[in-house]
Amino acid sequence: MSCGVPMMNNLVILPLLIPLVTGILMGIYKNNLPLQRRVSLFSLAVNFGVSLYLVQWVAGSGIRILELGGWPAPFGIVLVLDLLAALLLTATALVGFACLLYAVHSIGEDKERHYFYPLFHFLLVGVNGSFLTGDLFNLFVFFEVMLFASYVLLSLGGTKIQLQETVKYAVINTLSSTLFVVGIAYLYSVTGTLNMAHLSVRIAEVGQAGFLTVVAVVFLIVFSLKAGLLLYFWLPGSYMAPPGAVGAIFAALLTKVGIYVIFRMYTLLFYHQPEITHWLMAVMAGLTMLLGGIGAIAQWDIRGILVYNVVISVGFIISGLVFATSDALVGAVYYTMHDIVLKALLFLLGGTVIAIAGTGKIKEMSGLIRSHPLLGWMFFLTLLALSGVPPLSGFVGKVLIIKEGLSLGSGHRGFYLLAGIGLVSSLMVLYSLLKVFINGFWGETVLSTEMEKGTERGLVFPCLLLTAVSLFLGLGAELLYPYVDQAIITMLNPGLYIEAVLGEVF
Amino acid sequence: MSVVIGLLFTIGVYLVLSKNLLRIILGTSIISHGANLLIITMGGLKNGGPALLGEGAGSFMDPLPQALILTAIVINFAMTAFLMVLAYRSYTDLGTDQIHELRGAHDE
């Protein structure tokens, strides 16, 4: 073990352990709802604090690993905490807190009694585990933990639309998980290991010849299905079905886990043949942005517009990975964090609007800004941030990614196109969200306060919290930049990751 | 062995492509079995030894694929059970087990 303070390394498991223990406790005390609410929120707040501490710690002393069960690295399962994982853990805890706060006020006692809180925490176990693990099969297991929780959260409530969408979502994800297992089997047969650092060494040794590139493409299909990169056909339906808080946590986290794994796989393992894998990703990213944009423009339902916005941002982040210069990667990581926060915020705001108006169809609502000014202005701020207007949070990521795309364009013409699509997609985001804003918030007020179907009481605070974070991400970019800059060093130099996990031996 | 795996995948894909929800679920289950079989084949089939490496053990099996499969089987089992319940529930609530009727929005 290459670290000086082995006991301290046990901290790495905390972001996993906290939600797991909380989830189990929530399962035991399932009838004591006030207790469940308080402990859930408390646990997420603690998790956020721990993640912040981990970010500081990793930024100061480099990648930390925890060898589970004391087995040394290539033989046992390791948890690897680098700065990228730590930053995403922090964003996850923050968004989880806001969504849970929203859920406490909106989800309804019926669902709370039927294990909503345990499921929510188990979902976070899966997400955090996927960020932390350094073992490919362990990643599969954490994916399954996350997916199982999401199946149940999606169908919780049992309305017709939820059941119908859960069936499709579950079948698609079962199939992609099976493909994941197939990919693991092939990779194991070639390399004889599943530890990601060890895999990276072995793949570099044998060279990423034809067969391994095929495996890389199999993995690309698997993770594109999870992330909604081009293969997003399952996404709109299933993210539209659940209630606001659940939709928000899905939109914020589930696709991002897929993106994170794509980052890892194609910077750590399969970085030898970028002309095949990265080219494929570039095409997929471009098509994703275009099709997602067309989808968002065509929708006349708030939820529909929002879910297609999730799709667009996936394409945009992956195009940052395709450009693969250090600035573009900083942009991609920064945009990922921004997107986690903003997508949660957008879905929470959308959920609030639907709760107030009683419908998701934007043609049937109007003039909400008169009775709900705060909500309206937050929505406006969010749509500006998402379309990348400075100084809000989307700007930093967008400017870095597109700048790199344009400067690379002289080498490969295709990069001009991709950067151009990125810009056009921002306009599509702006247009689709403005459509909601103009129809929903402007115009004659058709709903008097007595006629409203629900209140915004309790729902606005989590939105305010996330708006503040979004402002911080934009205005405090100087403060955050050194961390993100350091986070992508491991993405550019797989050697650092390998050395941290395997030590000097290999 | 590869023929068996191929056969399982073929049957699974055929079932998944059908319209009946129950057949689709069985199809996913069969594909998963194919994948599990693939793992154990890829780990090297048999050389006579047990999956234990002790003092003076001449030959041994690679134990890792077996551990992987055990995990994958458990996950697959839970998944199939969940899908079955889900299919039954959606059959009673939606009144159909034909996948092509599961589209569009419902007015509640």
XYZ file of C-alpha atoms in Angstrom:
614
model
C 0.000 0.000 0.000
C 1.510 3.248 -1.109
C -0.140 5.625 1.325
C 1.127 6.992 4.578
C -2.034 6.936 6.646
C -3.812 3.615 6.088
C -6.406 4.214 8.789
C -7.497 7.446 7.153
C -8.204 5.588 3.940
C -11.195 3.974 5.609
C -12.942 7.302 5.130
C -13.247 6.475 1.447
C -16.079 4.057 2.160
C -18.174 6.582 4.089
C -20.159 7.937 1.100
C -21.265 4.343 0.534
C -21.823 3.370 4.118
C -23.871 6.372 5.199
C -26.750 5.909 2.731
C -26.620 2.120 3.133
C -26.991 2.223 6.905
C -29.610 4.965 6.670
C -31.530 2.958 4.091
C -31.579 -0.121 6.301
C -32.628 1.906 9.347
C -35.408 3.527 7.329
C -36.597 0.076 6.356
C -36.787 -0.959 9.988
C -38.633 2.136 11.193
C -40.982 2.188 8.245
C -44.007 3.415 10.207
C -42.375 6.329 11.962
C -42.589 8.926 9.212
C -41.338 12.028 11.103
C -38.268 10.087 12.171
C -37.670 8.868 8.612
C -37.866 12.374 7.189
C -35.489 13.880 9.718
C -32.947 11.087 9.691
C -32.945 10.951 5.883
C -32.227 14.647 5.562
C -29.647 14.480 8.336
C -27.885 11.576 6.678
C -27.651 13.401 3.364
C -26.360 16.531 5.073
C -23.669 14.456 6.778
C -22.874 12.820 3.461
C -22.466 16.221 1.870
C -20.105 17.319 4.639
C -18.061 14.144 4.315
C -17.852 14.556 0.544
C -16.638 18.125 0.903
C -13.997 16.942 3.318
C -12.979 14.178 0.896
C -12.608 16.710 -1.912
C -10.252 18.805 0.212
C -8.361 15.740 1.341
C -7.886 14.237 -2.122
C -6.971 17.611 -3.582
C -4.262 17.901 -0.955
C -2.824 14.406 -0.962
C -3.691 12.712 -4.242
C -5.727 9.613 -5.097
C -6.814 7.549 -2.120
C -7.637 3.872 -2.304
C -9.272 1.456 0.093
C -8.519 -2.227 -0.327
C -11.643 -3.996 0.820
C -11.020 -6.942 3.110
C -7.311 -6.126 3.144
C -6.656 -7.914 -0.152
C -3.952 -6.118 -2.127
C -4.981 -4.354 -5.284
C -5.259 -6.623 -8.319
C -6.674 -9.519 -6.253
C -9.315 -7.906 -4.123
C -11.846 -5.204 -4.845
C -10.594 -1.672 -4.340
C -12.446 1.575 -3.875
C -10.618 4.383 -5.628
C -11.291 7.972 -4.718
C -9.822 10.472 -7.107
C -10.828 14.089 -7.370
C -13.281 13.467 -10.210
C -15.160 10.930 -8.108
C -15.008 13.166 -5.041
C -16.460 16.158 -6.903
C -19.296 14.077 -8.309
C -19.981 12.578 -4.871
C -20.359 16.088 -3.502
C -22.747 17.113 -6.254
C -24.718 13.899 -5.709
C -25.115 14.472 -1.992
C -26.194 18.061 -2.559
C -28.769 17.203 -5.187
C -29.961 14.242 -3.140
C -30.568 16.581 -0.217
C -32.563 19.030 -2.299
C -34.658 16.328 -3.973
C -35.361 14.668 -0.651
C -36.418 17.976 0.863
C -38.759 18.423 -2.079
C -40.030 14.875 -1.721
C -40.805 15.338 1.971
C -43.298 18.037 1.005
C -44.648 16.555 -2.177
C -44.402 12.799 -2.409
C -47.401 11.918 -0.274
C -47.759 9.785 2.825
C -48.794 6.736 0.890
C -45.513 6.464 -0.947
C -43.545 7.419 2.139
C -45.072 4.434 3.908
C -44.145 2.139 1.074
C -40.401 2.391 1.507
C -39.774 5.582 -0.417
C -36.921 6.670 1.862
C -35.053 3.342 1.955
C -35.268 3.136 -1.832
C -33.996 6.671 -2.202
C -30.969 5.873 -0.064
C -30.294 2.603 -1.861
C -30.356 4.505 -5.135
C -27.654 6.766 -3.707
C -25.666 3.698 -2.585
C -25.644 2.520 -6.179
C -24.707 5.914 -7.562
C -21.933 6.581 -5.039
C -20.655 3.036 -5.405
C -20.386 3.423 -9.162
C -18.362 6.587 -8.674
C -16.032 4.949 -6.165
C -15.368 1.440 -7.334
C -12.144 0.468 -9.035
C -13.319 -2.943 -10.175
C -15.299 -3.609 -13.320
C -17.548 -6.345 -11.979
C -18.131 -4.414 -8.800
C -19.239 -1.563 -11.036
C -21.804 -3.907 -12.590
C -23.087 -4.804 -9.129
C -23.428 -1.147 -8.116
C -25.189 -0.429 -11.383
C -27.677 -3.154 -10.524
C -28.194 -1.754 -7.015
C -28.915 1.624 -8.542
C -31.191 0.214 -11.237
C -33.189 -1.954 -8.849
C -33.907 1.009 -6.629
C -34.834 3.037 -9.687
C -37.254 0.368 -10.998
C -39.130 0.399 -7.735
C -39.045 4.187 -7.376
C -40.339 4.484 -10.921
C -43.255 2.143 -10.334
C -43.991 3.312 -6.792
C -47.547 4.543 -6.796
C -48.643 2.124 -9.478
C -50.469 4.448 -11.856
C -50.993 3.066 -15.315
C -48.400 5.229 -17.003
C -45.826 4.356 -14.352
C -46.397 0.620 -14.728
C -46.249 0.843 -18.481
C -43.007 2.796 -18.508
C -41.396 0.695 -15.785
C -41.946 -2.410 -17.886
C -40.037 -0.913 -20.805
C -37.362 0.678 -18.644
C -36.739 -2.528 -16.718
C -36.571 -4.742 -19.816
C -34.191 -2.384 -21.651
C -31.916 -2.092 -18.661
C -31.914 -5.835 -18.029
C -30.780 -6.383 -21.590
C -28.062 -3.751 -21.382
C -26.855 -5.214 -18.081
C -26.607 -8.579 -19.793
C -24.507 -6.992 -22.510
C -22.359 -5.514 -19.749
C -21.761 -9.030 -18.402
C -20.910 -10.236 -21.913
C -18.383 -7.409 -22.268
C -16.860 -8.292 -18.910
C -16.572 -11.937 -19.969
C -14.711 -11.028 -23.162
C -12.436 -8.616 -21.369
C -11.661 -11.203 -18.722
C -10.823 -13.799 -21.330
C -8.273 -11.474 -22.947
C -6.734 -9.819 -19.910
C -7.431 -12.167 -17.005
C -8.240 -9.348 -14.615
C -11.116 -7.072 -13.699
C -9.358 -4.444 -11.649
C -9.572 -1.290 -13.744
C -5.992 -0.146 -13.132
C -4.694 -3.632 -13.841
C -6.885 -3.823 -16.946
C -5.392 -0.576 -18.148
C -1.871 -1.994 -17.760
C -2.737 -5.256 -19.518
C -4.564 -3.550 -22.377
C -1.603 -1.238 -22.900
C 0.692 -4.294 -22.918
C -1.149 -6.299 -25.554
C -2.113 -3.196 -27.507
C -5.726 -2.443 -28.235
C -5.994 -4.555 -31.342
C -9.151 -5.396 -33.256
C -10.729 -7.689 -30.701
C -10.310 -5.349 -27.754
C -11.692 -2.485 -29.808
C -14.785 -4.579 -30.482
C -15.090 -5.107 -26.726
C -14.684 -1.362 -26.282
C -17.577 -0.800 -28.658
C -19.712 -3.349 -26.777
C -19.073 -1.350 -23.615
C -19.858 1.842 -25.467
C -23.263 0.427 -26.397
C -23.899 -0.643 -22.804
C -23.020 2.709 -21.287
C -24.695 4.690 -24.035
C -27.885 2.878 -23.126
C -27.407 3.817 -19.485
C -26.354 7.386 -20.214
C -28.881 8.040 -22.963
C -26.214 8.748 -25.581
C -28.064 8.292 -28.873
C -29.690 5.137 -27.470
C -32.039 7.302 -25.435
C -35.312 5.976 -26.827
C -36.327 4.591 -23.431
C -35.503 7.803 -21.585
C -38.311 10.305 -22.318
C -41.127 7.955 -21.402
C -39.646 6.662 -18.201
C -38.465 10.031 -16.870
C -41.850 11.582 -17.536
C -43.786 8.991 -15.584
C -42.699 9.345 -11.925
C -43.589 12.217 -9.561
C -41.461 15.399 -9.575
C -38.930 14.563 -6.894
C -38.186 11.120 -8.311
C -37.966 12.462 -11.850
C -35.509 15.086 -10.631
C -33.164 12.630 -8.986
C -33.323 10.350 -12.052
C -32.587 13.201 -14.445
C -29.793 14.524 -12.268
C -27.984 11.308 -11.456
C -28.792 8.206 -13.499
C -27.567 9.440 -16.860
C -24.581 11.103 -15.198
C -23.439 7.779 -13.782
C -23.382 6.434 -17.330
C -21.403 9.485 -18.436
C -18.960 9.104 -15.571
C -18.334 5.488 -16.533
C -17.813 6.476 -20.168
C -15.250 9.025 -18.946
C -13.483 6.335 -16.939
C -13.576 3.587 -19.536
C -12.365 5.695 -22.430
C -9.680 7.633 -20.615
C -8.350 4.785 -18.469
C -8.869 1.592 -20.461
C -9.696 2.078 -24.116
C -7.723 5.166 -25.032
C -5.500 3.491 -27.622
C -7.791 3.599 -30.641
C -9.509 6.971 -30.480
C -9.985 7.032 -34.250
C -12.546 4.246 -33.826
C -14.107 4.593 -30.382
C -13.930 8.367 -30.067
C -15.055 8.860 -33.637
C -18.077 6.690 -32.910
C -18.751 8.729 -29.777
C -18.471 11.959 -31.759
C -21.125 10.802 -34.226
C -23.366 9.607 -31.409
C -22.912 12.844 -29.462
C -23.763 14.989 -32.475
C -26.866 12.977 -33.313
C -27.919 12.963 -29.660
C -27.776 16.741 -29.467
C -29.653 17.212 -32.728
C -32.361 14.625 -32.090
C -32.729 15.687 -28.466
C -33.072 19.293 -29.580
C -35.722 18.439 -32.152
C -37.534 16.399 -29.516
C -37.459 19.273 -27.039
C -38.785 21.744 -29.586
C -41.574 19.446 -30.694
C -42.978 18.892 -27.204
C -45.876 20.860 -25.741
C -45.753 19.256 -22.331
C -43.414 20.590 -19.639
C -42.198 17.157 -18.696
C -41.563 16.293 -22.336
C -39.475 19.413 -22.863
C -37.474 18.782 -19.720
C -36.634 15.144 -20.475
C -35.384 16.008 -23.940
C -33.157 18.627 -22.348
C -31.554 15.814 -20.354
C -30.767 14.102 -23.660
C -29.194 17.208 -25.192
C -26.802 17.735 -22.313
C -25.594 14.120 -22.472
C -24.538 14.690 -26.066
C -22.826 17.927 -25.145
C -20.795 16.449 -22.292
C -19.650 13.538 -24.430
C -18.502 15.913 -27.157
C -16.174 17.415 -24.539
C -14.751 13.944 -23.978
C -14.349 13.463 -27.726
C -12.236 16.598 -28.067
C -10.109 15.167 -25.234
C -7.771 18.111 -24.740
C -7.225 19.169 -21.163
C -9.403 22.257 -21.523
C -12.213 20.295 -23.140
C -12.095 17.728 -20.344
C -12.201 20.472 -17.725
C -15.223 21.798 -19.572
C -16.858 18.360 -19.690
C -16.330 17.691 -15.978
C -17.457 21.178 -15.057
C -20.503 20.863 -17.271
C -21.327 17.484 -15.724
C -21.398 18.998 -12.242
C -23.395 21.959 -13.468
C -25.796 19.638 -15.216
C -26.344 17.464 -12.135
C -27.432 20.515 -10.171
C -29.335 22.261 -12.946
C -31.299 19.242 -14.192
C -32.452 18.533 -10.655
C -33.443 22.182 -10.289
C -35.243 22.215 -13.627
C -37.257 19.103 -12.803
C -38.119 20.405 -9.342
C -39.300 23.712 -10.824
C -41.233 21.864 -13.517
C -42.771 19.631 -10.862
C -43.811 22.688 -8.870
C -45.399 24.311 -11.901
C -47.305 21.111 -12.637
C -48.363 20.863 -9.000
C -49.730 24.414 -9.118
C -51.375 24.287 -12.520
C -52.563 20.713 -12.234
C -51.460 19.981 -15.789
C -48.240 19.629 -17.698
C -49.556 21.037 -20.956
C -48.097 24.491 -21.430
C -50.954 25.648 -23.632
C -53.346 25.223 -20.725
C -51.417 27.388 -18.290
C -50.626 31.071 -18.345
C -49.603 34.024 -16.242
C -48.101 32.172 -13.328
C -45.520 34.899 -12.710
C -48.160 37.181 -11.223
C -49.001 34.829 -8.388
C -45.621 33.089 -8.174
C -42.911 35.619 -8.987
C -40.110 33.779 -7.203
C -40.833 30.585 -9.086
C -40.910 32.444 -12.375
C -37.613 34.200 -11.844
C -35.907 31.008 -10.736
C -37.149 29.288 -13.871
C -35.842 32.158 -15.973
C -32.441 31.978 -14.269
C -32.326 28.235 -14.815
C -33.076 28.487 -18.499
C -30.388 31.134 -18.934
C -27.885 28.975 -17.053
C -28.757 25.912 -19.129
C -28.361 27.705 -22.419
C -24.977 28.992 -21.263
C -25.473 32.699 -20.709
C -22.598 34.197 -18.708
C -21.986 34.567 -15.825
C -24.238 31.642 -14.926
C -22.987 28.128 -14.433
C -23.483 26.665 -17.894
C -21.197 29.200 -19.471
C -17.840 27.925 -18.239
C -18.352 24.399 -19.498
C -19.802 25.475 -22.811
C -17.116 28.018 -23.609
C -14.294 25.588 -22.853
C -15.757 22.702 -24.846
C -16.714 24.759 -27.877
C -13.453 26.708 -27.892
C -11.496 23.448 -27.978
C -13.752 22.073 -30.684
C -13.130 25.084 -32.865
C -9.381 25.098 -32.335
C -9.198 21.366 -33.120
C -11.365 21.854 -36.172
C -8.417 22.802 -38.360
C -7.101 19.251 -37.891
C -10.335 17.330 -38.289
C -13.184 18.986 -40.122
C -15.712 16.950 -38.180
C -14.877 18.805 -34.993
C -16.118 22.053 -36.494
C -19.397 20.312 -37.134
C -19.599 18.919 -33.614
C -18.826 22.281 -32.030
C -21.406 23.870 -34.322
C -24.021 21.339 -33.296
C -23.123 22.137 -29.694
C -23.882 25.792 -30.290
C -27.111 25.050 -32.155
C -28.209 22.717 -29.367
C -27.786 25.582 -26.877
C -30.206 27.597 -28.963
C -32.619 24.673 -29.012
C -32.404 24.455 -25.219
C -33.073 28.170 -24.985
C -36.006 28.015 -27.377
C -37.665 24.996 -25.796
C -37.404 26.391 -22.267
C -38.463 29.877 -23.315
C -41.543 28.259 -24.764
C -42.391 27.004 -21.293
C -41.596 30.383 -19.787
C -43.621 32.414 -22.266
C -46.647 30.146 -22.213
C -46.572 29.307 -18.544
C -45.465 32.494 -16.860
C -46.417 35.314 -19.177
C -49.858 36.289 -20.338
C -53.215 36.514 -18.674
C -53.463 34.901 -15.292
C -56.009 32.170 -15.798
C -55.673 30.582 -12.390
C -56.775 32.589 -9.398
C -55.159 31.615 -6.133
C -58.217 29.650 -5.044
C -58.352 27.650 -8.245
C -54.814 26.328 -7.990
C -54.509 22.598 -7.707
C -51.583 22.675 -5.275
C -49.375 25.021 -3.357
C -45.756 25.902 -3.745
C -45.329 25.880 0.012
C -42.275 23.853 0.993
C -41.453 23.214 -2.633
C -39.706 26.505 -3.256
C -36.990 26.166 -0.651
C -35.157 23.214 -2.269
C -35.355 25.063 -5.591
C -33.877 28.167 -3.965
C -31.080 26.058 -2.514
C -30.184 24.638 -5.930
C -30.459 28.056 -7.584
C -27.956 29.377 -5.066
C -25.626 26.501 -5.866
C -26.033 27.189 -9.557
C -25.111 30.821 -9.018
C -22.105 29.710 -7.005
C -21.010 27.363 -9.803
C -21.155 30.271 -12.209
C -19.817 33.150 -10.147
C -17.429 31.045 -8.090
C -15.903 29.361 -11.109
C -12.501 30.806 -10.213
C -12.754 29.093 -6.868
C -13.744 25.751 -8.328
C -11.496 25.731 -11.363
C -8.310 24.478 -9.623
C -10.182 21.416 -8.343
C -11.641 20.534 -11.722
C -8.305 21.207 -13.346
C -6.680 18.777 -10.947
C -9.475 16.243 -11.397
C -8.820 15.796 -15.084
C -5.104 15.123 -14.597
C -5.932 11.481 -13.840
C -8.054 11.387 -16.978
C -5.147 12.578 -19.092
C -2.526 10.418 -17.376
C -3.856 6.931 -16.681
C -0.437 6.195 -15.187
C -1.282 8.188 -12.063
C -4.407 6.141 -11.429
C -2.534 2.906 -12.046
C 0.295 3.883 -9.749
C -2.071 4.859 -6.966
C -3.922 1.555 -7.152
C -1.185 -0.923 -7.906
C 1.790 0.809 -6.354
C 5.262 0.691 -7.871
C 5.249 -3.053 -8.535
C 3.751 -2.931 -12.010
C -19.812 -24.856 -25.326
C -19.815 -21.845 -27.635
C -22.576 -23.526 -29.644
C -24.700 -23.813 -26.523
C -24.065 -20.172 -25.671
C -24.972 -19.145 -29.200
C -28.126 -21.241 -29.025
C -29.165 -19.659 -25.719
C -28.594 -16.191 -27.122
C -30.579 -17.042 -30.261
C -33.519 -18.341 -28.290
C -33.334 -15.394 -25.923
C -33.255 -12.813 -28.682
C -36.135 -14.539 -30.474
C -38.207 -14.449 -27.293
C -37.312 -10.827 -26.521
C -38.418 -9.794 -29.989
C -41.866 -11.298 -29.524
C -44.834 -9.244 -28.423
C -45.905 -11.111 -25.342
C -44.517 -9.615 -22.133
C -44.080 -12.991 -20.464
C -42.025 -14.262 -23.371
C -39.852 -11.159 -23.244
C -39.120 -11.726 -19.570
C -38.248 -15.361 -20.192
C -36.083 -14.196 -23.073
C -34.066 -11.813 -20.889
C -33.627 -14.588 -18.370
C -32.339 -16.997 -21.021
C -29.948 -14.404 -22.448
C -28.582 -13.867 -18.950
C -27.956 -17.598 -18.652
C -26.102 -17.428 -21.945
C -23.977 -14.588 -20.592
C -23.215 -16.526 -17.413
C -22.172 -19.525 -19.437
C -19.985 -17.215 -21.490
C -18.161 -16.020 -18.381
C -17.384 -19.530 -17.207
C -16.231 -20.549 -20.679
C -14.039 -17.491 -20.963
C -12.426 -18.263 -17.617
C -11.163 -21.565 -18.991
C -13.367 -24.613 -18.672
C -11.736 -27.380 -16.732
C -8.366 -28.778 -16.008
C -9.411 -31.227 -13.353
C -8.459 -29.296 -10.248
C -10.758 -27.706 -7.693
C -11.031 -23.950 -7.392
C -8.674 -23.986 -4.440
C -5.025 -23.167 -4.343
C -3.303 -24.722 -1.368
C 0.070 -26.198 -0.463
C 1.129 -28.642 -3.133
C -1.921 -28.200 -5.303
C -0.870 -29.311 -8.759
C -3.695 -27.861 -10.787
C -6.479 -25.498 -9.902
C -9.445 -23.760 -11.454
C -9.706 -20.025 -11.735
C -12.222 -19.255 -8.971
C -13.051 -15.746 -10.100
C -15.527 -16.573 -12.924
C -17.465 -18.767 -10.529
C -17.719 -15.947 -8.038
C -18.819 -13.586 -10.800
C -21.478 -15.984 -12.037
C -22.813 -16.594 -8.558
C -23.367 -12.855 -8.221
C -24.799 -12.533 -11.703
C -27.208 -15.434 -11.138
C -28.512 -13.914 -7.932
C -29.035 -10.559 -9.630
C -30.697 -12.226 -12.591
C -32.967 -14.226 -10.309
C -34.085 -11.117 -8.442
C -34.553 -9.263 -11.700
C -36.710 -12.008 -13.198
C -38.806 -12.196 -10.047
C -39.312 -8.443 -10.055
C -40.205 -8.396 -13.739
C -42.720 -11.211 -13.231
C -44.468 -9.297 -10.461
C -44.365 -6.133 -12.525
C -45.787 -7.949 -15.531
C -48.605 -9.421 -13.447
C -49.394 -6.052 -11.916
C -49.383 -4.299 -15.267
C -51.536 -7.089 -16.704
C -54.169 -6.580 -14.029
C -53.984 -2.777 -14.193
C -53.484 -2.153 -17.875
C -55.459 -5.147 -19.038
C -52.929 -6.342 -21.577
C -49.731 -8.302 -21.830
C -49.036 -7.276 -25.403
C -46.065 -4.934 -25.553
C -47.331 -3.002 -28.578
C -50.347 -1.892 -26.580
C -48.083 -0.346 -23.945
C -47.536 2.954 -25.655
C -48.737 6.510 -25.528
C -50.144 8.365 -22.591
C -53.125 7.389 -20.496
C -55.603 9.896 -19.286
C -55.929 9.188 -15.623
